[in-house]
PDB file of C-alpha atoms in Angstrom:
ATOM      1  CA  UNK A   3     -20.047 -13.884   4.160  1.00  0.00           C
ATOM      2  CA  UNK A   4     -17.006 -16.141   4.569  1.00  0.00           C
ATOM      3  CA  UNK A   5     -16.020 -15.471   0.950  1.00  0.00           C
ATOM      4  CA  UNK A   6     -15.913 -11.734   1.604  1.00  0.00           C
ATOM      5  CA  UNK A   7     -14.307 -12.199   4.984  1.00  0.00           C
ATOM      6  CA  UNK A   8     -10.799 -10.961   5.239  1.00  0.00           C
ATOM      7  CA  UNK A   9      -9.544 -10.256   8.785  1.00  0.00           C
ATOM      8  CA  UNK A  10     -11.561  -7.014   9.044  1.00  0.00           C
ATOM      9  CA  UNK A  11     -13.937  -5.740  11.680  1.00  0.00           C
ATOM     10  CA  UNK A  12     -17.721  -5.773  11.452  1.00  0.00           C
ATOM     11  CA  UNK A  13     -17.871  -2.077  10.462  1.00  0.00           C
ATOM     12  CA  UNK A  14     -15.784  -2.775   7.371  1.00  0.00           C
ATOM     13  CA  UNK A  15     -17.960  -5.755   6.422  1.00  0.00           C
ATOM     14  CA  UNK A  16     -21.247  -3.881   6.595  1.00  0.00           C
ATOM     15  CA  UNK A  17     -20.943  -1.803   3.355  1.00  0.00           C
ATOM     16  CA  UNK A  18     -19.872  -4.874   1.367  1.00  0.00           C
ATOM     17  CA  UNK A  19     -22.902  -6.827   2.542  1.00  0.00           C
ATOM     18  CA  UNK A  20     -25.227  -3.901   1.837  1.00  0.00           C
ATOM     19  CA  UNK A  21     -23.850  -3.686  -1.692  1.00  0.00           C
ATOM     20  CA  UNK A  22     -24.997  -7.297  -2.115  1.00  0.00           C
ATOM     21  CA  UNK A  23     -28.501  -6.391  -0.933  1.00  0.00           C
ATOM     22  CA  UNK A  24     -28.086  -7.752   2.588  1.00  0.00           C
ATOM     23  CA  UNK A  25     -29.128  -5.183   5.192  1.00  0.00           C
ATOM     24  CA  UNK A  26     -27.765  -6.283   8.548  1.00  0.00           C
ATOM     25  CA  UNK A  27     -26.637  -4.406  11.638  1.00  0.00           C
ATOM     26  CA  UNK A  28     -23.103  -4.394  12.977  1.00  0.00           C
ATOM     27  CA  UNK A  29     -24.101  -6.307  16.121  1.00  0.00           C
ATOM     28  CA  UNK A  30     -25.526  -9.156  14.048  1.00  0.00           C
ATOM     29  CA  UNK A  31     -22.419  -9.159  11.866  1.00  0.00           C
ATOM     30  CA  UNK A  32     -20.241  -9.356  14.977  1.00  0.00           C
ATOM     31  CA  UNK A  33     -22.323 -12.273  16.285  1.00  0.00           C
ATOM     32  CA  UNK A  34     -22.118 -14.125  12.963  1.00  0.00           C
ATOM     33  CA  UNK A  35     -18.368 -13.566  12.797  1.00  0.00           C
ATOM     34  CA  UNK A  36     -17.969 -15.128  16.238  1.00  0.00           C
ATOM     35  CA  UNK A  37     -20.134 -18.097  15.234  1.00  0.00           C
ATOM     36  CA  UNK A  38     -18.068 -18.621  12.073  1.00  0.00           C
ATOM     37  CA  UNK A  39     -14.773 -18.310  13.901  1.00  0.00           C
ATOM     38  CA  UNK A  40     -13.837 -15.074  12.124  1.00  0.00           C
ATOM     39  CA  UNK A  41     -11.887 -12.502  14.087  1.00  0.00           C
ATOM     40  CA  UNK A  42     -10.486  -9.142  13.073  1.00  0.00           C
ATOM     41  CA  UNK A  43      -6.749  -8.978  13.636  1.00  0.00           C
ATOM     42  CA  UNK A  44      -4.822  -6.087  15.122  1.00  0.00           C
ATOM     43  CA  UNK A  45      -1.818  -4.660  13.324  1.00  0.00           C
ATOM     44  CA  UNK A  46       1.745  -5.341  14.304  1.00  0.00           C
ATOM     45  CA  UNK A  47       4.528  -2.792  14.519  1.00  0.00           C
ATOM     46  CA  UNK A  48       7.162  -3.010  11.819  1.00  0.00           C
ATOM     47  CA  UNK A  49      10.787  -2.026  11.540  1.00  0.00           C
ATOM     48  CA  UNK A  50      12.328   0.017   8.763  1.00  0.00           C
ATOM     49  CA  UNK A  51      13.566  -1.774   5.643  1.00  0.00           C
ATOM     50  CA  UNK A  52      15.563   1.012   4.025  1.00  0.00           C
ATOM     51  CA  UNK A  53      18.959   2.363   5.011  1.00  0.00           C
ATOM     52  CA  UNK A  54      19.911   5.980   4.614  1.00  0.00           C
ATOM     53  CA  UNK A  55      22.776   6.507   2.216  1.00  0.00           C
ATOM     54  CA  UNK A  56      25.932   7.950   3.778  1.00  0.00           C
ATOM     55  CA  UNK A  57      26.042  10.708   1.177  1.00  0.00           C
ATOM     56  CA  UNK A  58      23.130  11.771  -0.955  1.00  0.00           C
ATOM     57  CA  UNK A  59      21.394  14.826  -2.244  1.00  0.00           C
ATOM     58  CA  UNK A  60      19.157  16.424   0.376  1.00  0.00           C
ATOM     59  CA  UNK A  61      15.496  16.645  -0.651  1.00  0.00           C
ATOM     60  CA  UNK A  62      12.939  18.679   1.289  1.00  0.00           C
ATOM     61  CA  UNK A  63       9.806  17.145   2.774  1.00  0.00           C
ATOM     62  CA  UNK A  64       7.421  18.880   0.388  1.00  0.00           C
ATOM     63  CA  UNK A  65       4.559  16.548   1.283  1.00  0.00           C
ATOM     64  CA  UNK A  66       4.730  17.947   4.828  1.00  0.00           C
ATOM     65  CA  UNK A  67       2.200  15.471   6.193  1.00  0.00           C
ATOM     66  CA  UNK A  68      -0.571  16.573   3.830  1.00  0.00           C
ATOM     67  CA  UNK A  69      -2.198  13.280   2.836  1.00  0.00           C
ATOM     68  CA  UNK A  70      -4.926  14.881   0.744  1.00  0.00           C
ATOM     69  CA  UNK A  71      -5.325  15.106  -3.018  1.00  0.00           C
ATOM     70  CA  UNK A  72      -8.017  16.389  -5.355  1.00  0.00           C
ATOM     71  CA  UNK A  73      -7.279  14.111  -8.306  1.00  0.00           C
ATOM     72  CA  UNK A  74      -5.307  10.998  -9.295  1.00  0.00           C
ATOM     73  CA  UNK A  75      -1.555  11.344  -9.917  1.00  0.00           C
ATOM     74  CA  UNK A  76      -1.300  14.387  -7.681  1.00  0.00           C
ATOM     75  CA  UNK A  77       0.766  12.686  -4.955  1.00  0.00           C
ATOM     76  CA  UNK A  78       2.356   9.259  -4.826  1.00  0.00           C
ATOM     77  CA  UNK A  79       3.911   7.585  -1.777  1.00  0.00           C
ATOM     78  CA  UNK A  80       6.647   4.937  -2.012  1.00  0.00           C
ATOM     79  CA  UNK A  81       8.173   2.541   0.483  1.00  0.00           C
ATOM     80  CA  UNK A  82       9.633  -0.956   0.900  1.00  0.00           C
ATOM     81  CA  UNK A  83       8.514  -3.656   3.315  1.00  0.00           C
ATOM     82  CA  UNK A  84       9.488  -7.262   3.896  1.00  0.00           C
ATOM     83  CA  UNK A  85       7.410 -10.444   3.861  1.00  0.00           C
ATOM     84  CA  UNK A  86       8.404 -13.514   5.871  1.00  0.00           C
ATOM     85  CA  UNK A  87       8.735 -16.882   4.124  1.00  0.00           C
ATOM     86  CA  UNK A  88      10.390 -20.149   5.140  1.00  0.00           C
ATOM     87  CA  UNK A  89      12.912 -19.516   2.354  1.00  0.00           C
ATOM     88  CA  UNK A  90      13.878 -16.094   3.714  1.00  0.00           C
ATOM     89  CA  UNK A  91      12.615 -12.538   3.298  1.00  0.00           C
ATOM     90  CA  UNK A  92      10.717 -11.367   0.234  1.00  0.00           C
ATOM     91  CA  UNK A  93      10.975  -7.609  -0.243  1.00  0.00           C
ATOM     92  CA  UNK A  94       8.014  -5.661  -1.592  1.00  0.00           C
ATOM     93  CA  UNK A  95       8.186  -2.123  -2.971  1.00  0.00           C
ATOM     94  CA  UNK A  96       4.878  -0.311  -3.303  1.00  0.00           C
ATOM     95  CA  UNK A  97       3.623   3.002  -4.665  1.00  0.00           C
ATOM     96  CA  UNK A  98       0.297   4.391  -3.478  1.00  0.00           C
ATOM     97  CA  UNK A  99      -1.809   7.179  -4.971  1.00  0.00           C
ATOM     98  CA  UNK A 100      -2.920   9.481  -2.141  1.00  0.00           C
ATOM     99  CA  UNK A 101      -6.158  10.391  -3.928  1.00  0.00           C
ATOM    100  CA  UNK A 102      -7.783   6.953  -3.921  1.00  0.00           C
ATOM    101  CA  UNK A 103      -5.297   4.817  -1.947  1.00  0.00           C
ATOM    102  CA  UNK A 104      -4.819   2.665  -5.049  1.00  0.00           C
ATOM    103  CA  UNK A 105      -1.531   0.780  -5.202  1.00  0.00           C
ATOM    104  CA  UNK A 106      -0.434   1.983  -8.620  1.00  0.00           C
ATOM    105  CA  UNK A 107       2.881   0.166  -8.730  1.00  0.00           C
ATOM    106  CA  UNK A 108       4.679  -2.627  -6.932  1.00  0.00           C
ATOM    107  CA  UNK A 109       7.574  -5.044  -7.350  1.00  0.00           C
ATOM    108  CA  UNK A 110       9.001  -7.975  -5.390  1.00  0.00           C
ATOM    109  CA  UNK A 111      12.536  -9.299  -5.015  1.00  0.00           C
ATOM    110  CA  UNK A 112      14.748 -11.431  -2.778  1.00  0.00           C
ATOM    111  CA  UNK A 113      16.848  -8.319  -2.075  1.00  0.00           C
ATOM    112  CA  UNK A 114      15.929  -4.681  -1.273  1.00  0.00           C
ATOM    113  CA  UNK A 115      17.876  -3.121  -4.131  1.00  0.00           C
ATOM    114  CA  UNK A 116      17.493   0.006  -6.231  1.00  0.00           C
ATOM    115  CA  UNK A 117      16.294  -2.245  -9.063  1.00  0.00           C
ATOM    116  CA  UNK A 118      13.320  -3.203  -6.894  1.00  0.00           C
ATOM    117  CA  UNK A 119      12.084   0.378  -6.520  1.00  0.00           C
ATOM    118  CA  UNK A 120      12.869   1.187 -10.153  1.00  0.00           C
ATOM    119  CA  UNK A 121      10.711  -1.740 -11.280  1.00  0.00           C
ATOM    120  CA  UNK A 122       7.808  -0.547  -9.117  1.00  0.00           C
ATOM    121  CA  UNK A 123       8.122   2.951 -10.584  1.00  0.00           C
ATOM    122  CA  UNK A 124       8.204   1.717 -14.173  1.00  0.00           C
ATOM    123  CA  UNK A 125       5.067  -0.370 -13.610  1.00  0.00           C
ATOM    124  CA  UNK A 126       3.202   2.562 -12.056  1.00  0.00           C
ATOM    125  CA  UNK A 127       4.151   5.096 -14.725  1.00  0.00           C
ATOM    126  CA  UNK A 128       3.480   2.607 -17.496  1.00  0.00           C
ATOM    127  CA  UNK A 129      -0.059   2.171 -16.205  1.00  0.00           C
ATOM    128  CA  UNK A 130      -1.043   5.628 -15.022  1.00  0.00           C
ATOM    129  CA  UNK A 131       1.532   8.159 -16.173  1.00  0.00           C
ATOM    130  CA  UNK A 132       3.737  10.137 -13.808  1.00  0.00           C
ATOM    131  CA  UNK A 133       2.548  12.000 -10.704  1.00  0.00           C
ATOM    132  CA  UNK A 134       3.182  15.607  -9.821  1.00  0.00           C
ATOM    133  CA  UNK A 135       4.869  14.758  -6.517  1.00  0.00           C
ATOM    134  CA  UNK A 136       6.629  11.624  -5.273  1.00  0.00           C
ATOM    135  CA  UNK A 137       7.341  11.059  -1.581  1.00  0.00           C
ATOM    136  CA  UNK A 138       9.603   8.438   0.007  1.00  0.00           C
ATOM    137  CA  UNK A 139      12.070   8.027   2.843  1.00  0.00           C
ATOM    138  CA  UNK A 140      15.787   8.728   2.444  1.00  0.00           C
ATOM    139  CA  UNK A 141      16.760   5.100   1.960  1.00  0.00           C
ATOM    140  CA  UNK A 142      19.641   4.371  -0.373  1.00  0.00           C
ATOM    141  CA  UNK A 143      17.273   2.808  -2.908  1.00  0.00           C
ATOM    142  CA  UNK A 144      15.272   6.032  -3.253  1.00  0.00           C
ATOM    143  CA  UNK A 145      18.322   8.313  -3.299  1.00  0.00           C
ATOM    144  CA  UNK A 146      20.184   6.221  -5.873  1.00  0.00           C
ATOM    145  CA  UNK A 147      21.140   7.933  -9.112  1.00  0.00           C
ATOM    146  CA  UNK A 148      19.165   5.394 -11.142  1.00  0.00           C
ATOM    147  CA  UNK A 149      15.915   6.022  -9.272  1.00  0.00           C
ATOM    148  CA  UNK A 150      16.247   9.800  -9.139  1.00  0.00           C
ATOM    149  CA  UNK A 151      17.028   9.855 -12.847  1.00  0.00           C
ATOM    150  CA  UNK A 152      13.759   8.047 -13.597  1.00  0.00           C
ATOM    151  CA  UNK A 153      11.770  10.603 -11.609  1.00  0.00           C
ATOM    152  CA  UNK A 154      13.573  13.587 -13.065  1.00  0.00           C
ATOM    153  CA  UNK A 155      13.069  12.301 -16.600  1.00  0.00           C
ATOM    154  CA  UNK A 156       9.332  12.199 -15.823  1.00  0.00           C
ATOM    155  CA  UNK A 157       9.489  15.782 -14.431  1.00  0.00           C
ATOM    156  CA  UNK A 158       8.325  14.742 -10.973  1.00  0.00           C
ATOM    157  CA  UNK A 159       8.688  16.953  -7.890  1.00  0.00           C
ATOM    158  CA  UNK A 160      10.663  15.098  -5.220  1.00  0.00           C
ATOM    159  CA  UNK A 161       9.789  14.902  -1.523  1.00  0.00           C
ATOM    160  CA  UNK A 162      11.456  12.855   1.204  1.00  0.00           C
ATOM    161  CA  UNK A 163      10.727  12.193   4.863  1.00  0.00           C
ATOM    162  CA  UNK A 164      12.938  13.737   7.503  1.00  0.00           C
ATOM    163  CA  UNK A 165      15.476  11.335   9.001  1.00  0.00           C
ATOM    164  CA  UNK A 166      13.938   8.956  11.529  1.00  0.00           C
ATOM    165  CA  UNK A 167      10.388  10.183  10.870  1.00  0.00           C
ATOM    166  CA  UNK A 168       8.392   7.165   9.683  1.00  0.00           C
ATOM    167  CA  UNK A 169       5.143   9.071  10.314  1.00  0.00           C
ATOM    168  CA  UNK A 170       6.069  11.411   7.458  1.00  0.00           C
ATOM    169  CA  UNK A 171       4.943   8.534   5.226  1.00  0.00           C
ATOM    170  CA  UNK A 172       2.105   7.382   7.486  1.00  0.00           C
ATOM    171  CA  UNK A 173      -0.387   6.502   4.746  1.00  0.00           C
ATOM    172  CA  UNK A 174       1.983   4.059   3.074  1.00  0.00           C
ATOM    173  CA  UNK A 175       2.961   2.611   6.459  1.00  0.00           C
ATOM    174  CA  UNK A 176      -0.751   2.114   7.116  1.00  0.00           C
ATOM    175  CA  UNK A 177      -1.093   0.123   3.895  1.00  0.00           C
ATOM    176  CA  UNK A 178       1.762  -2.159   4.921  1.00  0.00           C
ATOM    177  CA  UNK A 179      -0.009  -2.770   8.206  1.00  0.00           C
ATOM    178  CA  UNK A 180      -3.229  -3.619   6.382  1.00  0.00           C
ATOM    179  CA  UNK A 181      -1.486  -5.980   3.963  1.00  0.00           C
ATOM    180  CA  UNK A 182       0.374  -7.818   6.712  1.00  0.00           C
ATOM    181  CA  UNK A 183      -2.744  -8.149   8.830  1.00  0.00           C
ATOM    182  CA  UNK A 184      -5.033  -9.330   6.034  1.00  0.00           C
ATOM    183  CA  UNK A 185      -2.645 -11.244   3.780  1.00  0.00           C
ATOM    184  CA  UNK A 186       0.746 -11.933   5.358  1.00  0.00           C
ATOM    185  CA  UNK A 187       0.031 -12.537   9.035  1.00  0.00           C
ATOM    186  CA  UNK A 188       2.250 -15.652   9.111  1.00  0.00           C
ATOM    187  CA  UNK A 189       5.279 -16.840   7.098  1.00  0.00           C
ATOM    188  CA  UNK A 190       4.576 -18.239   3.640  1.00  0.00           C
ATOM    189  CA  UNK A 191       6.060 -21.660   2.799  1.00  0.00           C
ATOM    190  CA  UNK A 192       7.928 -20.281  -0.221  1.00  0.00           C
ATOM    191  CA  UNK A 193       8.692 -16.967  -1.882  1.00  0.00           C
ATOM    192  CA  UNK A 194       6.656 -18.123  -4.881  1.00  0.00           C
ATOM    193  CA  UNK A 195       3.612 -18.627  -2.655  1.00  0.00           C
ATOM    194  CA  UNK A 196       4.115 -15.176  -1.160  1.00  0.00           C
ATOM    195  CA  UNK A 197       4.391 -13.572  -4.602  1.00  0.00           C
ATOM    196  CA  UNK A 198       1.141 -15.175  -5.733  1.00  0.00           C
ATOM    197  CA  UNK A 199      -0.764 -14.194  -2.588  1.00  0.00           C
ATOM    198  CA  UNK A 200       0.487 -10.607  -2.627  1.00  0.00           C
ATOM    199  CA  UNK A 201      -0.304 -10.178  -6.318  1.00  0.00           C
ATOM    200  CA  UNK A 202      -3.866 -11.382  -5.729  1.00  0.00           C
ATOM    201  CA  UNK A 203      -4.241  -9.260  -2.613  1.00  0.00           C
ATOM    202  CA  UNK A 204      -3.186  -6.034  -4.334  1.00  0.00           C
ATOM    203  CA  UNK A 205      -4.656  -6.480  -7.797  1.00  0.00           C
ATOM    204  CA  UNK A 206      -7.814  -8.493  -7.082  1.00  0.00           C
ATOM    205  CA  UNK A 207      -8.781  -7.555  -3.534  1.00  0.00           C
ATOM    206  CA  UNK A 208      -7.264  -4.296  -2.326  1.00  0.00           C
ATOM    207  CA  UNK A 209      -7.511  -2.083  -5.412  1.00  0.00           C
ATOM    208  CA  UNK A 210     -10.848  -3.407  -6.638  1.00  0.00           C
ATOM    209  CA  UNK A 211     -12.847  -4.636  -3.652  1.00  0.00           C
ATOM    210  CA  UNK A 212     -11.475  -3.565  -0.274  1.00  0.00           C
ATOM    211  CA  UNK A 213     -13.546  -0.736   1.153  1.00  0.00           C
ATOM    212  CA  UNK A 214     -12.039   2.159   3.115  1.00  0.00           C
ATOM    213  CA  UNK A 215     -13.775   4.305   5.693  1.00  0.00           C
ATOM    214  CA  UNK A 216     -11.762   7.312   4.455  1.00  0.00           C
ATOM    215  CA  UNK A 217     -13.247   6.776   0.974  1.00  0.00           C
ATOM    216  CA  UNK A 218     -16.826   6.568   2.211  1.00  0.00           C
ATOM    217  CA  UNK A 219     -16.550   2.770   2.384  1.00  0.00           C
ATOM    218  CA  UNK A 220     -15.725   2.495  -1.310  1.00  0.00           C
ATOM    219  CA  UNK A 221     -12.846   0.579  -2.835  1.00  0.00           C
ATOM    220  CA  UNK A 222     -10.092   2.571  -4.596  1.00  0.00           C
ATOM    221  CA  UNK A 223     -11.491   1.561  -7.999  1.00  0.00           C
ATOM    222  CA  UNK A 224     -15.047   2.535  -7.018  1.00  0.00           C
ATOM    223  CA  UNK A 225     -13.875   5.849  -5.572  1.00  0.00           C
ATOM    224  CA  UNK A 226     -11.992   6.746  -8.752  1.00  0.00           C
ATOM    225  CA  UNK A 227     -14.943   5.772 -10.927  1.00  0.00           C
ATOM    226  CA  UNK A 228     -17.278   8.082  -9.001  1.00  0.00           C
ATOM    227  CA  UNK A 229     -14.809  10.949  -8.683  1.00  0.00           C
ATOM    228  CA  UNK A 230     -13.449  10.772 -12.234  1.00  0.00           C
ATOM    229  CA  UNK A 231     -16.180   9.271 -14.465  1.00  0.00           C
TER     230      UNK A 231
END
C-alpha cells in the first residue's frame, strides 16, 4: 500500500487496491493510512504565472467552459506554473488533453519564456499530432508570434480565456493543484531534482497509473485504451 500511496484520499486508493485483487472498504483504508502515517493533503491556491501582453491579437474564448470531449485531440489546454527549489523557480509548461486528462506535452525552464511553451507544443504534436482546438490564457508567451505561428501551421482553432478569468482554464488549473499536492508540496533542493521528480510524476505516475474519479477511476492511459482500442 505504501508503494501506491501518493498523498491521495482513501476513495482514490480503493480502485488501485481492487485492481491488485485486494478488496477492502474505504473505512479500513482510512484506518490503515492513519496507522502508516499517510495523510491526504489539501490543495493550495496558486497565483498566475503569465503576464498579458500589452498589445496582442484578440482571440475569442471558444472553449467557453466546456471541458468535455468525445475523442483524443479534440481539445487541448495549456498553461504555465512554477515549482519552488532552493536554487530559484523552475517553470513548467503543460498541455492537457481534455478527453482523457493525459498530459500530452510539457517543458521546463529557469524562465517563463515563449520558448518554454513552444517546446511543450512541439513535444505534444510530435507524439500525438495536433488538436482541433487549443485553449490558453492571454499571457505573452501564448500570444507571441512564434507560438501562434506554430498553432496556425498545424491548422489549430485558437481559444483564450477572458482577462482575469482563471476558471476559464479550470481543468488545467486543477492538474497544477494535483501535481503540487502530490509531487511538489515543498521546495526541491535543486532544479535538477525538481526536473527528475516532475518527469517521473507526469510520465510514470500521472499518465499511466493515477486514477481519476471523472474517468471512472481509470488512469488516462487506461481510459484511452478502453475508449479507443
